[in-house]
Amino acid sequence: MAGCILFAGCVGEETGPQAPLPTATLTPTTTPTAALTNDGAVSFSGAGDQKTVMPLLAGVHLITLEIEKSDGSEPGVSRVSISGEKDAIMVEGNYTPEVRSDAIIDGHYRWTYAFMLSEKADATVEVSQTAPWKLTFGFPEMINGIPPQTFTGVGNKATPFFMIPAGNYSSQITGENLTVISVWLMDYNGKFLMDGDSVAPLPFHELRNDDFELYVGDYATTVPVTIKEGGNYLFNVVCDGSWSVIFSPVE
């Protein structure tokens, strides 16, 4: 299963920013050692469940979780939670068996997610994953492009920022071999595009059978999106299968 909780909300629901962060069962071991990468990002590595405190600036951040693929085993669900005095998120990442081989690059699984901190904080960071892993905090990539844009991936991914002028658009979303998917537009200031009380263009969606059990299948939808304020936006995609998003202007 893959999922996320944004600013202490529940999967598939948006609640107030002051809602309590759900309690995760973690077994902290040795605190991982933080390191500064060549591009100025901050990273730390570990194995198993870890918990530490890291200073993070206010603004948009990109987390990248790399998970080592050990021979003869699968890493299972990974969970990253980040909390400060005012902000909290929790993101889960996983892959269905059907797409695991496509998700491996150089012996590692890798997923990304973008989030916003409203103020500078000594944030509590928790990682839950049985396999060896590396978590990096950086800033999303930016590309010089406008719609139409096509993005593809396997598993969780934050796309680069790109420019969307004000106007009406179509978001064509397809997925294969998945159980869950959500697609959220976030602007350069870290604000998610909302359609009423739901994130847009696609709130958290699960494939469930008549017995309300998750199953692996395919999904497709086309959603109209109105951009009232032109600016730089990215897509946060949370998914445990393969997916594509085609974002096009409507004439």
mmCIF file of C-alpha atoms in Angstrom:
data_model
loop_
_atom_site.group_PDB
_atom_site.id
_atom_site.type_symbol
_atom_site.label_atom_id
_atom_site.label_comp_id
_atom_site.label_asym_id
_atom_site.label_seq_id
_atom_site.Cartn_x
_atom_site.Cartn_y
_atom_site.Cartn_z
ATOM 1 C CA MET A 1 0.000 0.000 0.000
ATOM 2 C CA ALA A 2 1.117 3.550 -0.659
ATOM 3 C CA GLY A 3 -0.364 6.596 0.967
ATOM 4 C CA CYS A 4 0.267 9.923 2.550
ATOM 5 C CA ILE A 5 -0.986 12.108 5.319
ATOM 6 C CA LEU A 6 -0.549 15.796 4.575
ATOM 7 C CA PHE A 7 -0.198 18.234 7.466
ATOM 8 C CA ALA A 8 -1.476 15.617 9.911
ATOM 9 C CA GLY A 9 -4.576 14.759 7.888
ATOM 10 C CA CYS A 10 -5.805 11.243 7.126
ATOM 11 C CA VAL A 11 -5.266 9.291 3.950
ATOM 12 C CA GLY A 12 -7.871 10.471 1.493
ATOM 13 C CA GLU A 13 -9.105 13.257 3.758
ATOM 14 C CA GLU A 14 -7.989 16.801 4.467
ATOM 15 C CA THR A 15 -8.303 17.993 8.036
ATOM 16 C CA GLY A 16 -7.234 21.148 9.837
ATOM 17 C CA PRO A 17 -3.531 21.873 10.209
ATOM 18 C CA GLN A 18 -3.737 21.473 13.962
ATOM 19 C CA ALA A 19 -5.042 17.890 13.845
ATOM 20 C CA PRO A 20 -2.783 15.467 15.776
ATOM 21 C CA LEU A 21 -0.313 13.359 13.818
ATOM 22 C CA PRO A 22 -1.393 9.698 13.844
ATOM 23 C CA THR A 23 0.794 7.562 16.058
ATOM 24 C CA ALA A 24 3.135 5.283 14.115
ATOM 25 C CA THR A 25 4.620 2.200 15.716
ATOM 26 C CA LEU A 26 8.356 2.635 15.283
ATOM 27 C CA THR A 27 11.274 1.035 17.052
ATOM 28 C CA PRO A 28 14.083 3.615 16.954
ATOM 29 C CA THR A 29 17.620 2.289 16.869
ATOM 30 C CA THR A 30 20.896 4.187 16.535
ATOM 31 C CA THR A 31 20.337 7.767 15.378
ATOM 32 C CA PRO A 32 21.510 8.048 11.755
ATOM 33 C CA THR A 33 24.311 10.428 10.892
ATOM 34 C CA ALA A 34 23.317 13.474 8.835
ATOM 35 C CA ALA A 35 25.553 14.513 5.947
ATOM 36 C CA LEU A 36 25.645 17.464 3.543
ATOM 37 C CA THR A 37 25.613 16.395 -0.108
ATOM 38 C CA ASN A 38 27.483 18.134 -2.920
ATOM 39 C CA ASP A 39 24.386 20.076 -4.034
ATOM 40 C CA GLY A 40 23.659 21.384 -0.532
ATOM 41 C CA ALA A 41 20.941 18.869 0.294
ATOM 42 C CA VAL A 42 20.917 17.188 3.690
ATOM 43 C CA SER A 43 20.782 13.395 3.873
ATOM 44 C CA PHE A 44 21.106 10.605 6.378
ATOM 45 C CA SER A 45 21.229 6.846 6.119
ATOM 46 C CA GLY A 46 20.156 3.927 8.231
ATOM 47 C CA ALA A 47 18.681 0.454 8.344
ATOM 48 C CA GLY A 48 15.446 -0.462 10.040
ATOM 49 C CA ASP A 49 13.311 2.047 11.943
ATOM 50 C CA GLN A 50 15.060 5.318 12.790
ATOM 51 C CA LYS A 51 14.166 8.596 14.463
ATOM 52 C CA THR A 52 16.151 11.829 14.611
ATOM 53 C CA VAL A 53 15.811 15.627 14.795
ATOM 54 C CA MET A 54 16.938 17.756 11.851
ATOM 55 C CA PRO A 55 16.911 21.542 11.351
ATOM 56 C CA LEU A 56 14.821 22.396 8.273
ATOM 57 C CA LEU A 57 14.138 25.822 6.788
ATOM 58 C CA ALA A 58 10.658 27.131 6.017
ATOM 59 C CA GLY A 59 9.505 26.532 2.458
ATOM 60 C CA VAL A 60 9.121 23.711 -0.025
ATOM 61 C CA HIS A 61 11.233 20.593 0.410
ATOM 62 C CA LEU A 62 11.698 17.451 -1.666
ATOM 63 C CA ILE A 63 12.328 14.178 0.126
ATOM 64 C CA THR A 64 13.997 11.326 -1.722
ATOM 65 C CA LEU A 65 14.019 7.872 -0.169
ATOM 66 C CA GLU A 66 16.388 5.296 -1.650
ATOM 67 C CA ILE A 67 15.938 1.713 -0.488
ATOM 68 C CA GLU A 68 18.496 -1.007 -1.070
ATOM 69 C CA LYS A 69 17.190 -4.045 -2.940
ATOM 70 C CA SER A 70 18.704 -7.029 -1.158
ATOM 71 C CA ASP A 71 19.061 -10.327 -3.011
ATOM 72 C CA GLY A 72 16.083 -12.609 -2.510
ATOM 73 C CA SER A 73 14.012 -10.150 -0.485
ATOM 74 C CA GLU A 74 11.667 -7.229 -0.915
ATOM 75 C CA PRO A 75 11.732 -4.101 1.277
ATOM 76 C CA GLY A 76 7.984 -3.866 1.868
ATOM 77 C CA VAL A 77 6.180 -0.677 2.866
ATOM 78 C CA SER A 78 8.318 2.342 3.735
ATOM 79 C CA ARG A 79 7.084 5.246 5.835
ATOM 80 C CA VAL A 80 8.512 8.739 6.330
ATOM 81 C CA SER A 81 7.036 11.186 8.827
ATOM 82 C CA ILE A 82 8.179 14.754 9.485
ATOM 83 C CA SER A 83 6.757 16.913 12.248
ATOM 84 C CA GLY A 84 7.430 20.304 13.781
ATOM 85 C CA GLU A 85 5.436 22.591 16.060
ATOM 86 C CA LYS A 86 3.033 23.627 13.279
ATOM 87 C CA ASP A 87 3.510 21.150 10.424
ATOM 88 C CA ALA A 88 3.330 17.407 10.067
ATOM 89 C CA ILE A 89 3.238 14.958 7.169
ATOM 90 C CA MET A 90 3.411 11.209 6.802
ATOM 91 C CA VAL A 91 4.038 9.506 3.468
ATOM 92 C CA GLU A 92 4.042 5.789 2.680
ATOM 93 C CA GLY A 93 5.619 4.180 -0.350
ATOM 94 C CA ASN A 94 5.323 0.689 -1.755
ATOM 95 C CA TYR A 95 5.209 -1.262 -5.021
ATOM 96 C CA THR A 96 2.894 -4.021 -6.126
ATOM 97 C CA PRO A 97 4.728 -7.240 -7.110
ATOM 98 C CA GLU A 98 3.826 -6.590 -10.751
ATOM 99 C CA VAL A 99 5.933 -3.390 -10.986
ATOM 100 C CA ARG A 100 8.802 -4.034 -8.582
ATOM 101 C CA SER A 101 11.282 -5.002 -11.294
ATOM 102 C CA ASP A 102 10.493 -1.775 -13.196
ATOM 103 C CA ALA A 103 11.072 0.314 -10.064
ATOM 104 C CA ILE A 104 14.645 -0.881 -9.423
ATOM 105 C CA ILE A 105 17.446 1.409 -10.604
ATOM 106 C CA ASP A 106 21.070 0.468 -9.849
ATOM 107 C CA GLY A 107 19.955 -1.956 -7.162
ATOM 108 C CA HIS A 108 17.716 0.534 -5.353
ATOM 109 C CA TYR A 109 14.081 1.520 -5.137
ATOM 110 C CA ARG A 110 13.658 5.299 -5.128
ATOM 111 C CA TRP A 111 10.639 7.507 -4.459
ATOM 112 C CA THR A 112 10.139 11.241 -3.960
ATOM 113 C CA TYR A 113 7.576 13.573 -2.412
ATOM 114 C CA ALA A 114 7.361 17.384 -2.089
ATOM 115 C CA PHE A 115 6.022 19.118 1.010
ATOM 116 C CA MET A 116 5.878 22.516 2.672
ATOM 117 C CA LEU A 117 7.026 23.730 6.088
ATOM 118 C CA SER A 118 5.322 26.947 7.156
ATOM 119 C CA GLU A 119 8.187 27.907 9.457
ATOM 120 C CA LYS A 120 11.761 26.948 10.263
ATOM 121 C CA ALA A 121 11.801 23.997 12.628
ATOM 122 C CA ASP A 122 13.904 21.419 14.381
ATOM 123 C CA ALA A 123 11.800 18.723 12.784
ATOM 124 C CA THR A 124 11.391 15.212 14.104
ATOM 125 C CA VAL A 125 12.041 12.830 11.236
ATOM 126 C CA GLU A 126 11.085 9.161 11.412
ATOM 127 C CA VAL A 127 11.747 6.459 8.841
ATOM 128 C CA SER A 128 10.245 2.994 8.952
ATOM 129 C CA GLN A 129 11.810 0.504 6.541
ATOM 130 C CA THR A 130 13.422 -2.883 7.176
ATOM 131 C CA ALA A 131 15.996 -2.629 4.373
ATOM 132 C CA PRO A 132 18.990 -0.232 4.364
ATOM 133 C CA TRP A 133 17.900 3.217 3.171
ATOM 134 C CA LYS A 134 19.007 6.800 2.547
ATOM 135 C CA LEU A 135 16.738 9.833 3.034
ATOM 136 C CA THR A 136 17.636 13.152 1.392
ATOM 137 C CA PHE A 137 16.081 16.602 1.793
ATOM 138 C CA GLY A 138 16.495 18.911 -1.193
ATOM 139 C CA PHE A 139 14.435 21.157 -3.487
ATOM 140 C CA PRO A 140 12.327 20.065 -6.469
ATOM 141 C CA GLU A 141 13.736 20.389 -9.961
ATOM 142 C CA MET A 142 12.414 23.171 -12.200
ATOM 143 C CA ILE A 143 11.903 22.890 -15.954
ATOM 144 C CA ASN A 144 11.304 25.585 -18.550
ATOM 145 C CA GLY A 145 8.019 24.337 -19.941
ATOM 146 C CA ILE A 146 4.281 24.959 -20.138
ATOM 147 C CA PRO A 147 1.362 22.572 -20.824
ATOM 148 C CA PRO A 148 0.923 20.238 -22.531
ATOM 149 C CA GLN A 149 3.194 18.196 -20.270
ATOM 150 C CA THR A 150 3.396 14.432 -19.819
ATOM 151 C CA PHE A 151 4.831 12.777 -16.705
ATOM 152 C CA THR A 152 5.288 9.067 -16.036
ATOM 153 C CA GLY A 153 6.633 6.975 -13.173
ATOM 154 C CA VAL A 154 6.520 3.885 -11.014
ATOM 155 C CA GLY A 155 5.637 4.470 -7.371
ATOM 156 C CA ASN A 156 5.611 7.823 -5.550
ATOM 157 C CA LYS A 157 7.034 10.770 -7.458
ATOM 158 C CA ALA A 158 7.139 14.559 -7.254
ATOM 159 C CA THR A 159 7.475 15.984 -10.757
ATOM 160 C CA PRO A 160 9.554 19.080 -11.526
ATOM 161 C CA PHE A 161 7.988 22.516 -11.181
ATOM 162 C CA PHE A 162 6.667 23.814 -14.508
ATOM 163 C CA MET A 163 4.744 26.937 -15.523
ATOM 164 C CA ILE A 164 0.944 26.768 -15.791
ATOM 165 C CA PRO A 165 -0.756 29.952 -17.050
ATOM 166 C CA ALA A 166 -4.239 30.717 -15.736
ATOM 167 C CA GLY A 167 -6.915 28.855 -17.685
ATOM 168 C CA ASN A 168 -8.779 25.588 -18.101
ATOM 169 C CA TYR A 169 -6.969 22.270 -18.430
ATOM 170 C CA SER A 170 -7.535 18.557 -18.783
ATOM 171 C CA SER A 171 -5.648 16.094 -16.569
ATOM 172 C CA GLN A 172 -5.610 12.606 -18.089
ATOM 173 C CA ILE A 173 -4.516 10.106 -15.413
ATOM 174 C CA THR A 174 -3.857 6.425 -16.061
ATOM 175 C CA GLY A 175 -2.347 3.707 -13.901
ATOM 176 C CA GLU A 176 -1.490 0.044 -14.239
ATOM 177 C CA ASN A 177 -0.922 -2.714 -11.665
ATOM 178 C CA LEU A 178 -1.807 -0.489 -8.714
ATOM 179 C CA THR A 179 -4.001 -0.576 -5.627
ATOM 180 C CA VAL A 180 -3.882 3.140 -4.707
ATOM 181 C CA ILE A 181 -3.252 6.442 -6.478
ATOM 182 C CA SER A 182 -3.514 10.165 -5.814
ATOM 183 C CA VAL A 183 -2.386 13.120 -7.941
ATOM 184 C CA TRP A 184 -2.042 16.562 -6.351
ATOM 185 C CA LEU A 185 -1.004 19.885 -7.864
ATOM 186 C CA MET A 186 1.156 22.051 -5.578
ATOM 187 C CA ASP A 187 2.288 25.599 -6.326
ATOM 188 C CA TYR A 188 5.704 27.142 -5.734
ATOM 189 C CA ASN A 189 4.640 28.369 -2.280
ATOM 190 C CA GLY A 190 3.710 24.862 -1.165
ATOM 191 C CA LYS A 191 -0.072 25.348 -1.441
ATOM 192 C CA PHE A 192 -2.091 22.449 -2.828
ATOM 193 C CA LEU A 193 -4.733 23.135 -5.451
ATOM 194 C CA MET A 194 -8.159 22.421 -3.951
ATOM 195 C CA ASP A 195 -11.476 21.537 -5.538
ATOM 196 C CA GLY A 196 -13.897 22.239 -2.718
ATOM 197 C CA ASP A 197 -12.672 20.179 0.235
ATOM 198 C CA SER A 198 -10.548 17.817 -1.877
ATOM 199 C CA VAL A 199 -7.101 18.130 -3.384
ATOM 200 C CA ALA A 200 -7.059 18.335 -7.174
ATOM 201 C CA PRO A 201 -6.989 16.809 -9.630
ATOM 202 C CA LEU A 202 -7.355 13.363 -7.982
ATOM 203 C CA PRO A 203 -7.793 12.784 -4.233
ATOM 204 C CA PHE A 204 -6.579 9.524 -2.725
ATOM 205 C CA HIS A 205 -8.266 6.655 -4.608
ATOM 206 C CA GLU A 206 -8.225 2.950 -3.764
ATOM 207 C CA LEU A 207 -9.172 -0.081 -5.857
ATOM 208 C CA ARG A 208 -11.436 -2.239 -3.700
ATOM 209 C CA ASN A 209 -13.685 -5.183 -4.548
ATOM 210 C CA ASP A 210 -17.212 -5.896 -3.330
ATOM 211 C CA ASP A 211 -15.772 -7.155 -0.037
ATOM 212 C CA PHE A 212 -13.885 -3.847 0.359
ATOM 213 C CA GLU A 213 -10.556 -5.598 -0.098
ATOM 214 C CA LEU A 214 -7.724 -3.896 -1.976
ATOM 215 C CA TYR A 215 -6.882 -5.497 -5.305
ATOM 216 C CA VAL A 216 -4.259 -4.898 -8.002
ATOM 217 C CA GLY A 217 -5.739 -3.458 -11.179
ATOM 218 C CA ASP A 218 -5.736 -0.614 -13.680
ATOM 219 C CA TYR A 219 -7.267 2.850 -13.412
ATOM 220 C CA ALA A 220 -8.036 5.695 -15.822
ATOM 221 C CA THR A 221 -9.801 9.024 -15.526
ATOM 222 C CA THR A 222 -9.792 12.476 -17.110
ATOM 223 C CA VAL A 223 -10.357 15.407 -14.765
ATOM 224 C CA PRO A 224 -11.011 19.073 -15.661
ATOM 225 C CA VAL A 225 -8.752 21.498 -13.779
ATOM 226 C CA THR A 226 -9.097 25.273 -13.531
ATOM 227 C CA ILE A 227 -5.983 27.295 -12.711
ATOM 228 C CA LYS A 228 -7.080 30.680 -11.363
ATOM 229 C CA GLU A 229 -3.576 31.960 -10.617
ATOM 230 C CA GLY A 230 -0.835 31.231 -13.111
ATOM 231 C CA GLY A 231 2.508 30.184 -11.682
ATOM 232 C CA ASN A 232 4.906 27.320 -11.105
ATOM 233 C CA TYR A 233 3.298 24.006 -10.123
ATOM 234 C CA LEU A 234 4.333 20.408 -9.627
ATOM 235 C CA PHE A 235 2.456 17.131 -9.325
ATOM 236 C CA ASN A 236 2.791 14.945 -6.252
ATOM 237 C CA VAL A 237 1.841 11.423 -7.293
ATOM 238 C CA VAL A 238 1.368 8.747 -4.631
ATOM 239 C CA CYS A 239 0.941 5.320 -6.205
ATOM 240 C CA ASP A 240 2.130 1.722 -5.794
ATOM 241 C CA GLY A 241 1.969 0.884 -9.518
ATOM 242 C CA SER A 242 2.982 2.510 -12.800
ATOM 243 C CA TRP A 243 1.237 5.709 -13.894
ATOM 244 C CA SER A 244 1.103 8.598 -16.345
ATOM 245 C CA VAL A 245 -0.332 12.119 -16.168
ATOM 246 C CA ILE A 246 -1.016 14.142 -19.319
ATOM 247 C CA PHE A 247 -1.814 17.767 -18.499
ATOM 248 C CA SER A 248 -3.175 19.743 -21.458
ATOM 249 C CA PRO A 249 -4.900 23.106 -22.055
ATOM 250 C CA VAL A 250 -8.572 23.005 -23.066
ATOM 251 C CA GLU A 251 -9.355 25.093 -26.121
#
